[in-house]
PDB file of C-alpha atoms in Angstrom:
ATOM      1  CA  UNK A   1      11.905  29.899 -61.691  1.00 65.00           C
ATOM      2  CA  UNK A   2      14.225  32.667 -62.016  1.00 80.00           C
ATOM      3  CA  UNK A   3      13.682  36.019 -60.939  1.00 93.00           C
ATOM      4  CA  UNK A   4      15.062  38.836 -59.591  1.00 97.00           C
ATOM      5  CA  UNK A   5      15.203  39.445 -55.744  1.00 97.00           C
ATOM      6  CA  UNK A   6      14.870  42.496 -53.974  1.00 98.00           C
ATOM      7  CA  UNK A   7      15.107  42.792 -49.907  1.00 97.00           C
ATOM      8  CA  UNK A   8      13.533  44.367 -47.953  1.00 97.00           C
ATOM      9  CA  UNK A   9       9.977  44.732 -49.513  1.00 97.00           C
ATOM     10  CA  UNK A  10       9.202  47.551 -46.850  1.00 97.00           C
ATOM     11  CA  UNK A  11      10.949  49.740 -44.895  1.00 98.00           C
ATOM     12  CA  UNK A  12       9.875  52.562 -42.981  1.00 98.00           C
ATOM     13  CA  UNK A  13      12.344  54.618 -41.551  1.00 97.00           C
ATOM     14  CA  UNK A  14      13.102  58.179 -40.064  1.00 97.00           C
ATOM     15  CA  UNK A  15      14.037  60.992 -41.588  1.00 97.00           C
ATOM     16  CA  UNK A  16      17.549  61.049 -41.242  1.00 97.00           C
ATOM     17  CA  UNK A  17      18.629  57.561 -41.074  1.00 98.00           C
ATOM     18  CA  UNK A  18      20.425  55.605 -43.411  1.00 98.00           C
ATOM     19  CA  UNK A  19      18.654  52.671 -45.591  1.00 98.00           C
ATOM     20  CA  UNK A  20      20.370  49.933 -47.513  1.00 98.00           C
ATOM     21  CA  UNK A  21      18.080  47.993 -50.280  1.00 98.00           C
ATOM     22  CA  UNK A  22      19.710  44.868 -51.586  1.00 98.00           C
ATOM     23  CA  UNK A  23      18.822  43.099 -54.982  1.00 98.00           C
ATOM     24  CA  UNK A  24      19.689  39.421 -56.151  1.00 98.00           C
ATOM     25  CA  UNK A  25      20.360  39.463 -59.966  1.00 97.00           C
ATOM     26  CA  UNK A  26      18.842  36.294 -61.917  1.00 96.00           C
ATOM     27  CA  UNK A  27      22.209  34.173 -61.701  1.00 94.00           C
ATOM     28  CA  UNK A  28      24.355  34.861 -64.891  1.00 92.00           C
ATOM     29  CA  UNK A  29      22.696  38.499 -65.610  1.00 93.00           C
ATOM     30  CA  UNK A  30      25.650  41.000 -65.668  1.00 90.00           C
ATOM     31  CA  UNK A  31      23.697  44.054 -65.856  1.00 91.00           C
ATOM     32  CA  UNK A  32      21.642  45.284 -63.085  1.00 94.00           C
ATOM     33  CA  UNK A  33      19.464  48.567 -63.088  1.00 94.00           C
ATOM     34  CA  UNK A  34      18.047  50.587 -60.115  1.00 96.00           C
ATOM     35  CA  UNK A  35      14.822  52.454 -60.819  1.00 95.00           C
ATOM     36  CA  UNK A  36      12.484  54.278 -58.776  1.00 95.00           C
ATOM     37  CA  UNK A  37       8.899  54.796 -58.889  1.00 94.00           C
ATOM     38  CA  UNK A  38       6.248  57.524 -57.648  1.00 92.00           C
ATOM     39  CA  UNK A  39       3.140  58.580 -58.544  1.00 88.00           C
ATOM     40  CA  UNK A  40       4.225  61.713 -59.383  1.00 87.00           C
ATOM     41  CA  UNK A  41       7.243  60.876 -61.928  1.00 87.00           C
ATOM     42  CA  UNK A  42       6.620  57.417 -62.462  1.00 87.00           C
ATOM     43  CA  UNK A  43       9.973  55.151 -63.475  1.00 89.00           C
ATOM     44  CA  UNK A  44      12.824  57.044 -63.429  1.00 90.00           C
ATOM     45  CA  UNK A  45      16.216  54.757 -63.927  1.00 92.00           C
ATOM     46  CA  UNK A  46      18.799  55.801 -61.410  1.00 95.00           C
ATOM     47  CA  UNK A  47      22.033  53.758 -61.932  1.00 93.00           C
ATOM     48  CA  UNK A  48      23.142  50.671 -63.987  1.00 90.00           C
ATOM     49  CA  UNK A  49      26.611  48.326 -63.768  1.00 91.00           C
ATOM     50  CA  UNK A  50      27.465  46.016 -66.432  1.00 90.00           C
ATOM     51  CA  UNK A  51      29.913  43.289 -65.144  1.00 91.00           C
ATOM     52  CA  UNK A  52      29.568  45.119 -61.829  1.00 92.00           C
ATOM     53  CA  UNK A  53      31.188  48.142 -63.123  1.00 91.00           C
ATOM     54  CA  UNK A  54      28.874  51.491 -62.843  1.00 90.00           C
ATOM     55  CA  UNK A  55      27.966  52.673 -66.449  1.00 88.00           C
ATOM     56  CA  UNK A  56      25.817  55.132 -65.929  1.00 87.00           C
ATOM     57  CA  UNK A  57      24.843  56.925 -62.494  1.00 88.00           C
ATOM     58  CA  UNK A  58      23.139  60.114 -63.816  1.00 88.00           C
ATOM     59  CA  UNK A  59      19.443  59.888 -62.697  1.00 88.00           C
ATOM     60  CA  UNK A  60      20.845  59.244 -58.882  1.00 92.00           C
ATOM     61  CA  UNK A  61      20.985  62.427 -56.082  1.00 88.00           C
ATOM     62  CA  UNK A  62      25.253  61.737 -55.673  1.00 87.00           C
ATOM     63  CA  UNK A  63      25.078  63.735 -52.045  1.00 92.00           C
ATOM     64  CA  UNK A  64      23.202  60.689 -50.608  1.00 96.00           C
ATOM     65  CA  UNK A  65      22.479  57.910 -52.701  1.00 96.00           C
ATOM     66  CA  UNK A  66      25.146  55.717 -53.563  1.00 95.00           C
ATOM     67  CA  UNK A  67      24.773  52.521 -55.398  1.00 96.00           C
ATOM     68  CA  UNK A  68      27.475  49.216 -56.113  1.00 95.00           C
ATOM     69  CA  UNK A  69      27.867  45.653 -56.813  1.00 95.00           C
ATOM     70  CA  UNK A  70      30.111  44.115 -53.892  1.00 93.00           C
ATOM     71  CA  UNK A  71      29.950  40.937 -56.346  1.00 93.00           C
ATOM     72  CA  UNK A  72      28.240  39.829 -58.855  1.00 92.00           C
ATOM     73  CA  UNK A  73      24.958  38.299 -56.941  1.00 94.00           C
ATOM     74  CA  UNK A  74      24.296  41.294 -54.969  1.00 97.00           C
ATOM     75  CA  UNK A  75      23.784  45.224 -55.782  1.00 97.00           C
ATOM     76  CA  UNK A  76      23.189  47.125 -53.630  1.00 97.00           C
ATOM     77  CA  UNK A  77      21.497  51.429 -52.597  1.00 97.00           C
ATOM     78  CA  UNK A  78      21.966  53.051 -49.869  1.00 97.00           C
ATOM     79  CA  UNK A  79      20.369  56.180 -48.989  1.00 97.00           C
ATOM     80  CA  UNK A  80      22.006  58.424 -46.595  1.00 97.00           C
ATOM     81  CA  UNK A  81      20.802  60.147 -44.941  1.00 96.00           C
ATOM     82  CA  UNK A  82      17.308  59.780 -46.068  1.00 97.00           C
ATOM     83  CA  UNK A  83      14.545  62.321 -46.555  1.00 97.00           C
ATOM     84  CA  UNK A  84      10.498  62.353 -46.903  1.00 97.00           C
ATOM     85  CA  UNK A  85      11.289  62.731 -50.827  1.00 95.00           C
ATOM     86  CA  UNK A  86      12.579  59.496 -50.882  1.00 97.00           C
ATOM     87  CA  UNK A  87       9.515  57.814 -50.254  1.00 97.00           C
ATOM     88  CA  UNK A  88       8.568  55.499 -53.315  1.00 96.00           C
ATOM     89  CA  UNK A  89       9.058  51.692 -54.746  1.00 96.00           C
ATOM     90  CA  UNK A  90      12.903  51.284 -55.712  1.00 98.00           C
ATOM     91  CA  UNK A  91      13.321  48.306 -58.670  1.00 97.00           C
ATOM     92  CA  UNK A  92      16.089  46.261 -59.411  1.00 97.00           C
ATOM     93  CA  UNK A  93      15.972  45.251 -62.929  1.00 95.00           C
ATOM     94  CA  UNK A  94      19.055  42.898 -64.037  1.00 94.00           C
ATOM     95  CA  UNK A  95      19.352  41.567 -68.132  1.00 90.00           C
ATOM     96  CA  UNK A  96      22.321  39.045 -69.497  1.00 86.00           C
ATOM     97  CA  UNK A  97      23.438  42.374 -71.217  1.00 69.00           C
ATOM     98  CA  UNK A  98      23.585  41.316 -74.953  1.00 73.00           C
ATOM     99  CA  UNK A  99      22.593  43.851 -77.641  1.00 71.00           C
ATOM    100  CA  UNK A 100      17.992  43.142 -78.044  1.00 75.00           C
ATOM    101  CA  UNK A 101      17.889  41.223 -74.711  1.00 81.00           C
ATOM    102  CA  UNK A 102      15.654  42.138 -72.095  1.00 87.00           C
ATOM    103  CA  UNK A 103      15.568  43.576 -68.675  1.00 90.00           C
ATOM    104  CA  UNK A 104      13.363  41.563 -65.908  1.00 93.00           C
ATOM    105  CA  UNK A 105      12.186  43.394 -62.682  1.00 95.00           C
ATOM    106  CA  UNK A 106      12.275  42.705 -59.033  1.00 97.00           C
ATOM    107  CA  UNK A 107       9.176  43.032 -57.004  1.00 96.00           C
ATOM    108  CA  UNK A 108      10.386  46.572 -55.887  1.00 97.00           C
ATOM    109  CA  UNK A 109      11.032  47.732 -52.110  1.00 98.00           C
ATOM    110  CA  UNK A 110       8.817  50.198 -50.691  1.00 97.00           C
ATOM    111  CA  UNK A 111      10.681  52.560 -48.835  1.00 98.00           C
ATOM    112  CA  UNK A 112       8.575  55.637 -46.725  1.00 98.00           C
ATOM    113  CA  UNK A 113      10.428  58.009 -44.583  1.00 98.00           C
ATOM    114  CA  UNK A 114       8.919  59.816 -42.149  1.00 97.00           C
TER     115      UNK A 114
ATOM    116  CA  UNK B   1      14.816  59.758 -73.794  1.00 67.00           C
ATOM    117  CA  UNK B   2      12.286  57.483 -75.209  1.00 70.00           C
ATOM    118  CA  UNK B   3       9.349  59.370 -76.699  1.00 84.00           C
ATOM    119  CA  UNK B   4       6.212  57.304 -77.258  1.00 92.00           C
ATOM    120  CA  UNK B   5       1.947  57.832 -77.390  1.00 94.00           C
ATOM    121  CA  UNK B   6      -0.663  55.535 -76.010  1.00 96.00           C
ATOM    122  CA  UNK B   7      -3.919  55.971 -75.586  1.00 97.00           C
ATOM    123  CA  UNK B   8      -4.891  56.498 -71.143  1.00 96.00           C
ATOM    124  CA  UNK B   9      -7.192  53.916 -71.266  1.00 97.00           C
ATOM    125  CA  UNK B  10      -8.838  50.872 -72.686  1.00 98.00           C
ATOM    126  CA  UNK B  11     -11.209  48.210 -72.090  1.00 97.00           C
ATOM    127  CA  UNK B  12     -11.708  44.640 -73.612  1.00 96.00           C
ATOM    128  CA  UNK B  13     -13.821  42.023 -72.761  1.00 97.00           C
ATOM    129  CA  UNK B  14     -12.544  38.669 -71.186  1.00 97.00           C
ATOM    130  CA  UNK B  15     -12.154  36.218 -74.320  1.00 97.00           C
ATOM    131  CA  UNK B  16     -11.718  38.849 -76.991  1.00 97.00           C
ATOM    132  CA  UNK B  17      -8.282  40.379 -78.707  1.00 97.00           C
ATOM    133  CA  UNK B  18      -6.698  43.336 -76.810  1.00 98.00           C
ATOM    134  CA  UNK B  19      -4.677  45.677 -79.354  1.00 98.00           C
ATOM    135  CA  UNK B  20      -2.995  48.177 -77.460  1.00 98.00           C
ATOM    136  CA  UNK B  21      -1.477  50.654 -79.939  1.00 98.00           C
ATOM    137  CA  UNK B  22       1.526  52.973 -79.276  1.00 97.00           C
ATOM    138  CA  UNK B  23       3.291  55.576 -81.628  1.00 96.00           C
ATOM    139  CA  UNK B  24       6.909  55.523 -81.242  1.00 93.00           C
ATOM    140  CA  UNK B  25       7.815  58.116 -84.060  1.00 91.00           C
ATOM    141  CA  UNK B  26      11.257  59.026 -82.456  1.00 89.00           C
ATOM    142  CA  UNK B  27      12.503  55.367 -82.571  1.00 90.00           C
ATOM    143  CA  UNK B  28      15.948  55.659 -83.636  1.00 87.00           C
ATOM    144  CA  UNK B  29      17.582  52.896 -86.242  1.00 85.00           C
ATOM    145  CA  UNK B  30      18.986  50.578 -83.825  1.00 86.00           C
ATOM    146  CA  UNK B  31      16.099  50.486 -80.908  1.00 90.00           C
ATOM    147  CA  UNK B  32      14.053  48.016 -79.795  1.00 92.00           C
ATOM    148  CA  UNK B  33      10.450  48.443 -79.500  1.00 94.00           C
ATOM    149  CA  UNK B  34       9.450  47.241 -75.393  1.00 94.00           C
ATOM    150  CA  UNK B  35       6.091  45.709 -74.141  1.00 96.00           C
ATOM    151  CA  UNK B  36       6.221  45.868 -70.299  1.00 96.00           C
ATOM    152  CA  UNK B  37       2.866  45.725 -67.750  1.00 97.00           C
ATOM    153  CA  UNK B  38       2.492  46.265 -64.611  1.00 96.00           C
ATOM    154  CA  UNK B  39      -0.149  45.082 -62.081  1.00 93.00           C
ATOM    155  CA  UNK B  40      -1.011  46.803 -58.627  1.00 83.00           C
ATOM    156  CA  UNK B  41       2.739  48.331 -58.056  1.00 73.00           C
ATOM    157  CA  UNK B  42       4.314  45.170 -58.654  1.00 90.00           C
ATOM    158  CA  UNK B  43       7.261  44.861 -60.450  1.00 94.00           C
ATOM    159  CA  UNK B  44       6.947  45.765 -63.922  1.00 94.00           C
ATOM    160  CA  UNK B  45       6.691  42.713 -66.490  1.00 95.00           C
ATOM    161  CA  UNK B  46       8.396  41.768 -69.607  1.00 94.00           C
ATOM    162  CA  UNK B  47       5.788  41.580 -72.583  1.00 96.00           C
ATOM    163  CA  UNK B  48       8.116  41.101 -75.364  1.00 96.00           C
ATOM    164  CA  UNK B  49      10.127  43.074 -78.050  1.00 94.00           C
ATOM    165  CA  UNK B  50      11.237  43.244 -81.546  1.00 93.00           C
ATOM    166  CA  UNK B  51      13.523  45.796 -83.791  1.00 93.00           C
ATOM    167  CA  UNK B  52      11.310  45.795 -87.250  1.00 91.00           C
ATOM    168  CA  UNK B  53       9.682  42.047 -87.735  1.00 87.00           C
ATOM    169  CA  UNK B  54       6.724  41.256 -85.998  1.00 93.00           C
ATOM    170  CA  UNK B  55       7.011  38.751 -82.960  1.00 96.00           C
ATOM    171  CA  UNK B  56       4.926  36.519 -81.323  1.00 97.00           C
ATOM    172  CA  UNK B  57       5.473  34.513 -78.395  1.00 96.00           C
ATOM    173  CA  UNK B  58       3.345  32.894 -75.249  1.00 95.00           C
ATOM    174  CA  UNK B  59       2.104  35.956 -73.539  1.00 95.00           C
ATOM    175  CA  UNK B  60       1.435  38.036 -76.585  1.00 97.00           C
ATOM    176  CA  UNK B  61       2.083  39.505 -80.363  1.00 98.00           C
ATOM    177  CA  UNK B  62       4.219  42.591 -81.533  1.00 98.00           C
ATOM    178  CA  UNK B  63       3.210  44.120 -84.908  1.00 98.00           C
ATOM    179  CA  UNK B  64       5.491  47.071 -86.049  1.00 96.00           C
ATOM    180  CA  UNK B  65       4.883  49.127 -89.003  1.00 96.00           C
ATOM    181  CA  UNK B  66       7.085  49.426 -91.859  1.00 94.00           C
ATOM    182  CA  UNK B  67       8.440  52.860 -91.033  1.00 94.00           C
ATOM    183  CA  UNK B  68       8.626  51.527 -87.307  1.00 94.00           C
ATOM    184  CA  UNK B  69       7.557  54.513 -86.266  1.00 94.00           C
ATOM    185  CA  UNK B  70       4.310  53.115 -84.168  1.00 96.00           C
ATOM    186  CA  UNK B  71       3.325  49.433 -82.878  1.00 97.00           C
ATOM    187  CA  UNK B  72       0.715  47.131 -81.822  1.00 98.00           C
ATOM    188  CA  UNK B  73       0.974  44.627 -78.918  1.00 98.00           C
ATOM    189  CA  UNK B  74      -2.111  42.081 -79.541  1.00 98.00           C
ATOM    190  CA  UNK B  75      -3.356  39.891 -76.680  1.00 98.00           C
ATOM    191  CA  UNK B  76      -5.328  37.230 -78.149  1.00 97.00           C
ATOM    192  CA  UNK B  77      -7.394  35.959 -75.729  1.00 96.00           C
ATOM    193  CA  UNK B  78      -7.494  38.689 -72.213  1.00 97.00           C
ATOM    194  CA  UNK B  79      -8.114  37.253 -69.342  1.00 97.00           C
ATOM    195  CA  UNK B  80      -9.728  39.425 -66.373  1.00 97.00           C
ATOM    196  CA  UNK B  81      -5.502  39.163 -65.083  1.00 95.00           C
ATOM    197  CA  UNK B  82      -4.151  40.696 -67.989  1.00 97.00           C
ATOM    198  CA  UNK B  83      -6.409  43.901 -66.558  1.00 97.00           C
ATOM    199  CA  UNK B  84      -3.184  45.958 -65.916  1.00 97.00           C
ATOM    200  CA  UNK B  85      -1.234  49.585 -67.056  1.00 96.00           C
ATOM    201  CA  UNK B  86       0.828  48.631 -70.423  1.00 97.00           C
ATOM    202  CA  UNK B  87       3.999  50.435 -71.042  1.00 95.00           C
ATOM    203  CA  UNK B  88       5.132  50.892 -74.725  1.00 95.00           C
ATOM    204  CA  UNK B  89       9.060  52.389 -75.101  1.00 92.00           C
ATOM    205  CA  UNK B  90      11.961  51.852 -77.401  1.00 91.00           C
ATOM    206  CA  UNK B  91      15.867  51.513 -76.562  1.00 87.00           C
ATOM    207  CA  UNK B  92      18.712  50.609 -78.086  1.00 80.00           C
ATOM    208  CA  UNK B  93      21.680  47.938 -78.532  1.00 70.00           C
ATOM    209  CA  UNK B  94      22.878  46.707 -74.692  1.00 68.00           C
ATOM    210  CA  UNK B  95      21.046  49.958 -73.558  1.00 72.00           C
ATOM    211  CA  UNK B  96      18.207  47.970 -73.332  1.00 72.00           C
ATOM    212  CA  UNK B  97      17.403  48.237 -69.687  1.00 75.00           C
ATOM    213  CA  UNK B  98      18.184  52.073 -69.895  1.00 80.00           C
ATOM    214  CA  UNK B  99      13.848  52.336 -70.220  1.00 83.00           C
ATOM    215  CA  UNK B 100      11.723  55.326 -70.187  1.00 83.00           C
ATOM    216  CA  UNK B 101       8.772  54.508 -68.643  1.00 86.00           C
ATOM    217  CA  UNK B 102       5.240  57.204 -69.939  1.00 85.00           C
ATOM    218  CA  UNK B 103       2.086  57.235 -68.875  1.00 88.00           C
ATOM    219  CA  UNK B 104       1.305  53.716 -70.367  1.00 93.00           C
ATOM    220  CA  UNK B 105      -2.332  52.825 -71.366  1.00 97.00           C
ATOM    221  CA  UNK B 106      -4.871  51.087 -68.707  1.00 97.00           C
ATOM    222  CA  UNK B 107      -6.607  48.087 -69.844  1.00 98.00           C
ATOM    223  CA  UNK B 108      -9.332  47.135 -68.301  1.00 98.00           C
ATOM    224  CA  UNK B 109     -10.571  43.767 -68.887  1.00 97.00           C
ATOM    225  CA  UNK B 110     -14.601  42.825 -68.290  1.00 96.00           C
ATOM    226  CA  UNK B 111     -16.230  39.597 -68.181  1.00 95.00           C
TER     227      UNK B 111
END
């Protein structure tokens, strides 16, 4: 069965500190996307990389989140350092990237900084 | 940025049809129309998607309007697990994971 994989599913952490979430693509997908959710702005997309190349990285705070794809079954975001205002549920989508094809989502990682 | 209208909320009973209507009037000539769900904060769910024929497949059916400017996602048969927040949205070509996510429409299904 497929699926995308996203580690960890929670992580608390302090204010301050720096956090690394990791997502598995579904093997062949060459397009992974990071979103983040929150009850206030639901799903906002962040960053995607097509072939592991970053295509678009205009939804993401540059002074402390940065996001890449070491190879081709991991991506990674790191947030440093990290504030209270980064608390919410961080998706990794990935797709096979063709032109109609669909993106499938990860369980999410919960991330609260206190 | 995907523009689209759904109704807040709606409720079916278990056994019966859900139709979940969305207006997409922005949808440009190229997009996709989207069907995602999601269930208590899990990941969000592929429904299914079509450009401007309707589509059916084992989870549910897409009916798009002529002018493909609004669209119905059918469930035939609800079951008290398809109870869950449907998101309607559109994108284009191999932006299709570049999704804009609204409010989505809760449905709510009885027994």
């Amino acid at each position: 069965d497929a699926r995308v994989t996203q580690t960890p599913r929670d992580k608390v952490t302090e204010m301050g500190q720096e956090v690394t979430m990791r997502c598995q693509p579904i093997l062949g997908h060459n397009t992974v996307f990071w979103y983040r959710q929150t009850m206030m702005q639901g799903l906002e997309l962040l960053a995607y990389f097509r072939n592991r190349a970053p295509l678009d990285d205009s939804g993401m705070p540059k002074d402390r989140f940065s996001a890449e794809m070491p190879d081709a079954t991991l991506a990674t975001l790191k947030i440093q350092p990290s504030e209270p205002r980064d608390s919410a549920v961080y998706f990794c989508a990935s797709g096979s990237g063709g032109a109609g094809t669909e993106a499938f989502f990860g369980q999410g990682t919960r991330l609260t900084v206190v | 940025d995907a523009k689209t209208t759904q109704p807040p909320s709606m409720d079916c009973a278990e056994g019966r049809a859900a139709n979940l209507p969305c207006n997409h009037s922005t949808i440009s000539g190229n997009e996709y129309v989207y069907w995602y769900r999601q269930i208590h904060s899990q990941g969000p769910q592929y429904i299914i998607h079509g450009l401007k024929n309707n589509e059916t497949n084992e989870m549910a059916s897409l009916i798009i309007t002529e002018d493909r400017k609004s669209s119905t996602l059918i469930l035939p048969h609800a079951t008290l697990r398809d109870t869950a927040v449907y998101y309607c949205t559109h994108a284009g070509g191999t932006s299709y994971g570049k999704l804009t996510f609204g409010q989505g429409t809760i449905l709510t299904v009885h027994p």
